[in-house]
């Protein structure tokens, strides 16, 4: 079945450590996104990519980095510069070219600080 | 810029009650409008969408009508079930924001048996 796979489901970060969240899709979508979800808040866009080897900052990119070396993969690194990383992270994908295209989401990664 | 405002939760209802979750938006032009649902510990999934004024999106007994004159897209269901307990997000995409989707804060719904 086609879909988006995020791993791990739970992740713990120590002080000063970088951690990487995985996101893989087999939907053949060109666009991929990373969102951050905090309790009681909506989703905030961290980074997005419309095509391989290209990505753009979203609304809250500071302290995060991404790469898009393959169409299927869009990993997110939470760096030590992100001082408040505890949140639920959601990866999504969509077709590109029409504004009415829906987003397909993975099941998320809960990141906590030790 | 574009934005979405939805009613604060939580909303608590008894089974078979009528549900309304209000959503209003600010956008230039004619965005596409969406309702997504998130069950505990999961990602979001599309519930319904509407792409132009007066369109009605519907799915699983839920409905929402794109009202350009009131810039609203309220979610309704005639008779809720316990299994409808979840967080509901109103969202829009385009036209001035390109294909990026902007989400409301979400409304948590609890349905009691």
PDB file of C-alpha atoms in Angstrom:
ATOM      1  CA  UNK A   1       0.000   0.000   0.000  1.00  0.00           C
ATOM      2  CA  UNK A   2       1.196   3.511  -0.772  1.00  0.00           C
ATOM      3  CA  UNK A   3       1.848   5.863   2.087  1.00  0.00           C
ATOM      4  CA  UNK A   4       4.260   7.785   4.249  1.00  0.00           C
ATOM      5  CA  UNK A   5       6.437   6.131   6.877  1.00  0.00           C
ATOM      6  CA  UNK A   6       7.950   8.083   9.731  1.00  0.00           C
ATOM      7  CA  UNK A   7      10.470   6.658  12.168  1.00  0.00           C
ATOM      8  CA  UNK A   8      11.065   6.347  14.989  1.00  0.00           C
ATOM      9  CA  UNK A   9       7.686   6.805  16.666  1.00  0.00           C
ATOM     10  CA  UNK A  10       9.369   8.059  19.863  1.00  0.00           C
ATOM     11  CA  UNK A  11      12.748   9.783  20.120  1.00  0.00           C
ATOM     12  CA  UNK A  12      14.689  11.224  23.023  1.00  0.00           C
ATOM     13  CA  UNK A  13      17.320  13.902  22.700  1.00  0.00           C
ATOM     14  CA  UNK A  14      20.085  14.733  25.144  1.00  0.00           C
ATOM     15  CA  UNK A  15      21.391  18.240  25.704  1.00  0.00           C
ATOM     16  CA  UNK A  16      23.591  19.415  22.822  1.00  0.00           C
ATOM     17  CA  UNK A  17      22.733  16.447  20.622  1.00  0.00           C
ATOM     18  CA  UNK A  18      21.525  16.476  17.019  1.00  0.00           C
ATOM     19  CA  UNK A  19      18.830  13.953  16.138  1.00  0.00           C
ATOM     20  CA  UNK A  20      17.406  12.960  12.759  1.00  0.00           C
ATOM     21  CA  UNK A  21      13.802  12.042  12.023  1.00  0.00           C
ATOM     22  CA  UNK A  22      13.148   9.834   9.028  1.00  0.00           C
ATOM     23  CA  UNK A  23      10.367  10.300   6.465  1.00  0.00           C
ATOM     24  CA  UNK A  24       9.881   8.032   3.439  1.00  0.00           C
ATOM     25  CA  UNK A  25       7.031   8.037   0.900  1.00  0.00           C
ATOM     26  CA  UNK A  26       6.116   5.696  -1.946  1.00  0.00           C
ATOM     27  CA  UNK A  27       3.315   7.811  -3.382  1.00  0.00           C
ATOM     28  CA  UNK A  28       5.516   9.281  -6.125  1.00  0.00           C
ATOM     29  CA  UNK A  29       4.777  12.765  -4.801  1.00  0.00           C
ATOM     30  CA  UNK A  30       7.090  15.611  -5.705  1.00  0.00           C
ATOM     31  CA  UNK A  31       6.334  17.804  -2.672  1.00  0.00           C
ATOM     32  CA  UNK A  32       7.204  16.925   0.910  1.00  0.00           C
ATOM     33  CA  UNK A  33       6.781  18.882   4.137  1.00  0.00           C
ATOM     34  CA  UNK A  34       7.718  18.882   7.803  1.00  0.00           C
ATOM     35  CA  UNK A  35       5.301  20.267  10.400  1.00  0.00           C
ATOM     36  CA  UNK A  36       5.670  20.740  14.124  1.00  0.00           C
ATOM     37  CA  UNK A  37       2.645  20.247  16.400  1.00  0.00           C
ATOM     38  CA  UNK A  38       2.579  21.523  19.981  1.00  0.00           C
ATOM     39  CA  UNK A  39      -0.251  20.665  22.406  1.00  0.00           C
ATOM     40  CA  UNK A  40      -3.334  22.779  21.759  1.00  0.00           C
ATOM     41  CA  UNK A  41      -1.778  24.438  18.732  1.00  0.00           C
ATOM     42  CA  UNK A  42      -2.122  24.005  15.035  1.00  0.00           C
ATOM     43  CA  UNK A  43       0.562  22.727  12.710  1.00  0.00           C
ATOM     44  CA  UNK A  44       3.473  25.006  11.946  1.00  0.00           C
ATOM     45  CA  UNK A  45       5.547  24.525   8.801  1.00  0.00           C
ATOM     46  CA  UNK A  46       9.254  23.909   9.342  1.00  0.00           C
ATOM     47  CA  UNK A  47      10.564  23.129   5.839  1.00  0.00           C
ATOM     48  CA  UNK A  48       9.143  22.051   2.510  1.00  0.00           C
ATOM     49  CA  UNK A  49      10.500  20.720  -0.759  1.00  0.00           C
ATOM     50  CA  UNK A  50       8.884  20.768  -4.177  1.00  0.00           C
ATOM     51  CA  UNK A  51      11.587  18.848  -6.012  1.00  0.00           C
ATOM     52  CA  UNK A  52      14.694  16.796  -5.407  1.00  0.00           C
ATOM     53  CA  UNK A  53      17.755  18.792  -4.315  1.00  0.00           C
ATOM     54  CA  UNK A  54      15.678  21.845  -3.493  1.00  0.00           C
ATOM     55  CA  UNK A  55      13.920  22.915  -0.293  1.00  0.00           C
ATOM     56  CA  UNK A  56      12.587  26.084   1.297  1.00  0.00           C
ATOM     57  CA  UNK A  57      12.282  27.372   4.847  1.00  0.00           C
ATOM     58  CA  UNK A  58       8.861  27.451   6.378  1.00  0.00           C
ATOM     59  CA  UNK A  59       7.666  29.601   9.257  1.00  0.00           C
ATOM     60  CA  UNK A  60       9.836  28.096  12.020  1.00  0.00           C
ATOM     61  CA  UNK A  61      13.010  26.778  10.338  1.00  0.00           C
ATOM     62  CA  UNK A  62      15.535  27.994  12.931  1.00  0.00           C
ATOM     63  CA  UNK A  63      17.302  25.104  14.659  1.00  0.00           C
ATOM     64  CA  UNK A  64      16.287  22.579  11.997  1.00  0.00           C
ATOM     65  CA  UNK A  65      17.864  21.289   8.784  1.00  0.00           C
ATOM     66  CA  UNK A  66      16.677  19.031   5.959  1.00  0.00           C
ATOM     67  CA  UNK A  67      17.941  17.339   2.824  1.00  0.00           C
ATOM     68  CA  UNK A  68      16.189  16.032  -0.300  1.00  0.00           C
ATOM     69  CA  UNK A  69      18.612  13.767  -2.116  1.00  0.00           C
ATOM     70  CA  UNK A  70      15.927  11.330  -3.253  1.00  0.00           C
ATOM     71  CA  UNK A  71      12.317  11.878  -4.246  1.00  0.00           C
ATOM     72  CA  UNK A  72      11.156   9.330  -1.672  1.00  0.00           C
ATOM     73  CA  UNK A  73      13.035  10.687   1.328  1.00  0.00           C
ATOM     74  CA  UNK A  74      12.978  13.955   3.305  1.00  0.00           C
ATOM     75  CA  UNK A  75      14.825  13.578   6.643  1.00  0.00           C
ATOM     76  CA  UNK A  76      14.653  16.301   9.288  1.00  0.00           C
ATOM     77  CA  UNK A  77      17.541  17.013  11.662  1.00  0.00           C
ATOM     78  CA  UNK A  78      16.773  18.763  14.929  1.00  0.00           C
ATOM     79  CA  UNK A  79      20.009  20.480  15.869  1.00  0.00           C
ATOM     80  CA  UNK A  80      21.309  21.558  19.259  1.00  0.00           C
ATOM     81  CA  UNK A  81      20.410  25.126  18.249  1.00  0.00           C
ATOM     82  CA  UNK A  82      16.728  24.252  18.660  1.00  0.00           C
ATOM     83  CA  UNK A  83      16.243  25.100  22.331  1.00  0.00           C
ATOM     84  CA  UNK A  84      12.691  23.829  22.694  1.00  0.00           C
ATOM     85  CA  UNK A  85      12.492  20.693  20.543  1.00  0.00           C
ATOM     86  CA  UNK A  86       9.864  18.770  22.492  1.00  0.00           C
ATOM     87  CA  UNK A  87       6.926  18.379  20.113  1.00  0.00           C
ATOM     88  CA  UNK A  88       5.111  16.008  17.772  1.00  0.00           C
ATOM     89  CA  UNK A  89       6.648  16.115  14.286  1.00  0.00           C
ATOM     90  CA  UNK A  90       4.602  15.309  11.218  1.00  0.00           C
ATOM     91  CA  UNK A  91       5.848  14.651   7.706  1.00  0.00           C
ATOM     92  CA  UNK A  92       3.508  15.073   4.742  1.00  0.00           C
ATOM     93  CA  UNK A  93       3.546  14.866   0.974  1.00  0.00           C
ATOM     94  CA  UNK A  94       1.414  16.039  -1.920  1.00  0.00           C
ATOM     95  CA  UNK A  95       1.291  16.342  -5.647  1.00  0.00           C
ATOM     96  CA  UNK A  96       2.542  19.646  -7.036  1.00  0.00           C
ATOM     97  CA  UNK A  97       0.736  21.925  -9.433  1.00  0.00           C
ATOM     98  CA  UNK A  98      -2.729  22.453  -7.963  1.00  0.00           C
ATOM     99  CA  UNK A  99      -3.694  24.268  -4.788  1.00  0.00           C
ATOM    100  CA  UNK A 100      -6.556  21.893  -4.104  1.00  0.00           C
ATOM    101  CA  UNK A 101      -4.323  18.877  -3.622  1.00  0.00           C
ATOM    102  CA  UNK A 102      -4.656  17.238  -0.244  1.00  0.00           C
ATOM    103  CA  UNK A 103      -1.784  16.399   2.047  1.00  0.00           C
ATOM    104  CA  UNK A 104      -0.935  12.827   2.988  1.00  0.00           C
ATOM    105  CA  UNK A 105       0.524  12.526   6.481  1.00  0.00           C
ATOM    106  CA  UNK A 106       2.729  10.054   8.253  1.00  0.00           C
ATOM    107  CA  UNK A 107       1.873   8.860  11.764  1.00  0.00           C
ATOM    108  CA  UNK A 108       4.331  11.232  13.417  1.00  0.00           C
ATOM    109  CA  UNK A 109       7.379  11.202  15.706  1.00  0.00           C
ATOM    110  CA  UNK A 110       7.168  12.359  19.317  1.00  0.00           C
ATOM    111  CA  UNK A 111      10.454  14.015  20.276  1.00  0.00           C
ATOM    112  CA  UNK A 112      11.266  14.601  23.939  1.00  0.00           C
ATOM    113  CA  UNK A 113      14.266  16.058  25.719  1.00  0.00           C
ATOM    114  CA  UNK A 114      16.015  14.002  28.397  1.00  0.00           C
TER     115      UNK A 114
ATOM    116  CA  UNK B   1      -1.345  36.912   4.922  1.00  0.00           C
ATOM    117  CA  UNK B   2      -3.679  33.942   4.835  1.00  0.00           C
ATOM    118  CA  UNK B   3      -4.991  32.621   8.136  1.00  0.00           C
ATOM    119  CA  UNK B   4      -7.548  30.228   9.621  1.00  0.00           C
ATOM    120  CA  UNK B   5      -9.477  30.659  12.869  1.00  0.00           C
ATOM    121  CA  UNK B   6     -11.534  27.873  14.398  1.00  0.00           C
ATOM    122  CA  UNK B   7     -13.514  27.563  17.584  1.00  0.00           C
ATOM    123  CA  UNK B   8     -11.640  26.593  20.708  1.00  0.00           C
ATOM    124  CA  UNK B   9     -12.271  23.251  22.286  1.00  0.00           C
ATOM    125  CA  UNK B  10     -12.731  20.925  23.772  1.00  0.00           C
ATOM    126  CA  UNK B  11     -16.235  20.249  22.574  1.00  0.00           C
ATOM    127  CA  UNK B  12     -18.042  17.559  24.575  1.00  0.00           C
ATOM    128  CA  UNK B  13     -21.220  15.984  23.201  1.00  0.00           C
ATOM    129  CA  UNK B  14     -23.398  12.991  23.923  1.00  0.00           C
ATOM    130  CA  UNK B  15     -23.758  10.298  21.284  1.00  0.00           C
ATOM    131  CA  UNK B  16     -26.297  11.203  18.544  1.00  0.00           C
ATOM    132  CA  UNK B  17     -26.018  14.951  19.256  1.00  0.00           C
ATOM    133  CA  UNK B  18     -25.602  17.525  16.468  1.00  0.00           C
ATOM    134  CA  UNK B  19     -22.089  18.826  15.887  1.00  0.00           C
ATOM    135  CA  UNK B  20     -20.946  22.208  14.608  1.00  0.00           C
ATOM    136  CA  UNK B  21     -17.320  23.336  14.616  1.00  0.00           C
ATOM    137  CA  UNK B  22     -16.893  26.884  13.356  1.00  0.00           C
ATOM    138  CA  UNK B  23     -14.110  27.878  10.976  1.00  0.00           C
ATOM    139  CA  UNK B  24     -13.444  31.244   9.352  1.00  0.00           C
ATOM    140  CA  UNK B  25     -10.590  32.228   7.101  1.00  0.00           C
ATOM    141  CA  UNK B  26      -8.725  35.242   5.766  1.00  0.00           C
ATOM    142  CA  UNK B  27      -7.336  34.999   2.248  1.00  0.00           C
ATOM    143  CA  UNK B  28      -6.992  36.975  -0.932  1.00  0.00           C
ATOM    144  CA  UNK B  29      -8.797  35.428  -3.841  1.00  0.00           C
ATOM    145  CA  UNK B  30     -10.302  31.947  -3.787  1.00  0.00           C
ATOM    146  CA  UNK B  31      -8.417  29.416  -1.653  1.00  0.00           C
ATOM    147  CA  UNK B  32      -9.238  25.732  -1.404  1.00  0.00           C
ATOM    148  CA  UNK B  33     -10.647  24.744   1.999  1.00  0.00           C
ATOM    149  CA  UNK B  34     -10.166  21.505   3.916  1.00  0.00           C
ATOM    150  CA  UNK B  35     -11.126  19.687   7.096  1.00  0.00           C
ATOM    151  CA  UNK B  36      -8.591  17.194   8.430  1.00  0.00           C
ATOM    152  CA  UNK B  37      -9.098  14.807  11.367  1.00  0.00           C
ATOM    153  CA  UNK B  38      -6.446  13.488  13.769  1.00  0.00           C
ATOM    154  CA  UNK B  39      -7.062  10.428  15.942  1.00  0.00           C
ATOM    155  CA  UNK B  40      -4.916   9.940  19.070  1.00  0.00           C
ATOM    156  CA  UNK B  41      -1.256   9.254  18.330  1.00  0.00           C
ATOM    157  CA  UNK B  42      -1.703   9.473  14.565  1.00  0.00           C
ATOM    158  CA  UNK B  43      -1.111  11.848  11.705  1.00  0.00           C
ATOM    159  CA  UNK B  44      -3.835  13.872  10.056  1.00  0.00           C
ATOM    160  CA  UNK B  45      -6.113  12.542   7.354  1.00  0.00           C
ATOM    161  CA  UNK B  46      -8.331  14.437   4.979  1.00  0.00           C
ATOM    162  CA  UNK B  47     -11.997  14.440   5.986  1.00  0.00           C
ATOM    163  CA  UNK B  48     -13.438  16.642   3.224  1.00  0.00           C
ATOM    164  CA  UNK B  49     -12.608  19.572   0.973  1.00  0.00           C
ATOM    165  CA  UNK B  50     -14.198  22.276  -1.187  1.00  0.00           C
ATOM    166  CA  UNK B  51     -12.458  24.182  -3.938  1.00  0.00           C
ATOM    167  CA  UNK B  52     -14.858  26.991  -4.886  1.00  0.00           C
ATOM    168  CA  UNK B  53     -17.606  29.147  -3.424  1.00  0.00           C
ATOM    169  CA  UNK B  54     -20.886  27.349  -2.570  1.00  0.00           C
ATOM    170  CA  UNK B  55     -19.263  23.928  -2.938  1.00  0.00           C
ATOM    171  CA  UNK B  56     -20.247  21.433  -0.254  1.00  0.00           C
ATOM    172  CA  UNK B  57     -17.716  18.849   0.849  1.00  0.00           C
ATOM    173  CA  UNK B  58     -19.032  15.713   2.524  1.00  0.00           C
ATOM    174  CA  UNK B  59     -17.687  12.436   3.907  1.00  0.00           C
ATOM    175  CA  UNK B  60     -18.737   9.924   6.599  1.00  0.00           C
ATOM    176  CA  UNK B  61     -21.783  12.028   7.526  1.00  0.00           C
ATOM    177  CA  UNK B  62     -19.744  15.222   7.932  1.00  0.00           C
ATOM    178  CA  UNK B  63     -20.478  18.261   5.754  1.00  0.00           C
ATOM    179  CA  UNK B  64     -19.053  21.743   5.234  1.00  0.00           C
ATOM    180  CA  UNK B  65     -20.069  24.456   2.767  1.00  0.00           C
ATOM    181  CA  UNK B  66     -17.645  27.011   1.306  1.00  0.00           C
ATOM    182  CA  UNK B  67     -19.218  30.401   2.076  1.00  0.00           C
ATOM    183  CA  UNK B  68     -17.374  33.204   0.320  1.00  0.00           C
ATOM    184  CA  UNK B  69     -19.668  35.948   1.640  1.00  0.00           C
ATOM    185  CA  UNK B  70     -18.965  35.053   5.284  1.00  0.00           C
ATOM    186  CA  UNK B  71     -15.467  33.568   4.674  1.00  0.00           C
ATOM    187  CA  UNK B  72     -16.521  30.463   6.564  1.00  0.00           C
ATOM    188  CA  UNK B  73     -16.297  26.684   6.259  1.00  0.00           C
ATOM    189  CA  UNK B  74     -18.138  25.305   9.306  1.00  0.00           C
ATOM    190  CA  UNK B  75     -18.055  21.543   9.917  1.00  0.00           C
ATOM    191  CA  UNK B  76     -21.369  19.813  10.762  1.00  0.00           C
ATOM    192  CA  UNK B  77     -22.611  16.319  11.509  1.00  0.00           C
ATOM    193  CA  UNK B  78     -26.176  15.420  12.314  1.00  0.00           C
ATOM    194  CA  UNK B  79     -25.509  12.587  14.766  1.00  0.00           C
ATOM    195  CA  UNK B  80     -22.076  12.022  16.281  1.00  0.00           C
ATOM    196  CA  UNK B  81     -20.699   8.689  17.470  1.00  0.00           C
ATOM    197  CA  UNK B  82     -18.115   7.841  20.108  1.00  0.00           C
ATOM    198  CA  UNK B  83     -15.756   6.920  17.276  1.00  0.00           C
ATOM    199  CA  UNK B  84     -15.840  10.553  16.049  1.00  0.00           C
ATOM    200  CA  UNK B  85     -13.804  11.624  19.093  1.00  0.00           C
ATOM    201  CA  UNK B  86     -10.695  13.245  17.624  1.00  0.00           C
ATOM    202  CA  UNK B  87      -9.088  16.604  16.859  1.00  0.00           C
ATOM    203  CA  UNK B  88     -10.450  18.431  13.817  1.00  0.00           C
ATOM    204  CA  UNK B  89      -8.374  20.936  11.838  1.00  0.00           C
ATOM    205  CA  UNK B  90      -9.665  23.483   9.364  1.00  0.00           C
ATOM    206  CA  UNK B  91      -7.141  24.421   6.661  1.00  0.00           C
ATOM    207  CA  UNK B  92      -6.695  26.374   3.448  1.00  0.00           C
ATOM    208  CA  UNK B  93      -4.275  26.382   0.556  1.00  0.00           C
ATOM    209  CA  UNK B  94      -3.613  28.903  -2.226  1.00  0.00           C
ATOM    210  CA  UNK B  95      -4.055  31.086  -4.037  1.00  0.00           C
ATOM    211  CA  UNK B  96      -1.611  33.726  -2.791  1.00  0.00           C
ATOM    212  CA  UNK B  97       0.146  31.253  -0.515  1.00  0.00           C
ATOM    213  CA  UNK B  98       0.899  28.954  -3.390  1.00  0.00           C
ATOM    214  CA  UNK B  99       0.406  25.317  -2.627  1.00  0.00           C
ATOM    215  CA  UNK B 100       1.347  25.619   1.067  1.00  0.00           C
ATOM    216  CA  UNK B 101      -1.407  24.621   3.477  1.00  0.00           C
ATOM    217  CA  UNK B 102      -2.235  26.770   6.508  1.00  0.00           C
ATOM    218  CA  UNK B 103      -3.926  25.106   9.487  1.00  0.00           C
ATOM    219  CA  UNK B 104      -6.162  26.331  12.260  1.00  0.00           C
ATOM    220  CA  UNK B 105      -5.337  25.500  15.884  1.00  0.00           C
ATOM    221  CA  UNK B 106      -7.560  22.423  15.935  1.00  0.00           C
ATOM    222  CA  UNK B 107     -10.703  21.598  17.925  1.00  0.00           C
ATOM    223  CA  UNK B 108     -10.809  18.532  20.161  1.00  0.00           C
ATOM    224  CA  UNK B 109     -14.126  16.661  20.180  1.00  0.00           C
ATOM    225  CA  UNK B 110     -15.143  14.239  22.929  1.00  0.00           C
ATOM    226  CA  UNK B 111     -18.272  12.142  22.364  1.00  0.00           C
ATOM    227  CA  UNK B 112     -19.758  10.371  25.401  1.00  0.00           C
ATOM    228  CA  UNK B 113     -21.742   7.157  25.151  1.00  0.00           C
TER     229      UNK B 113
END
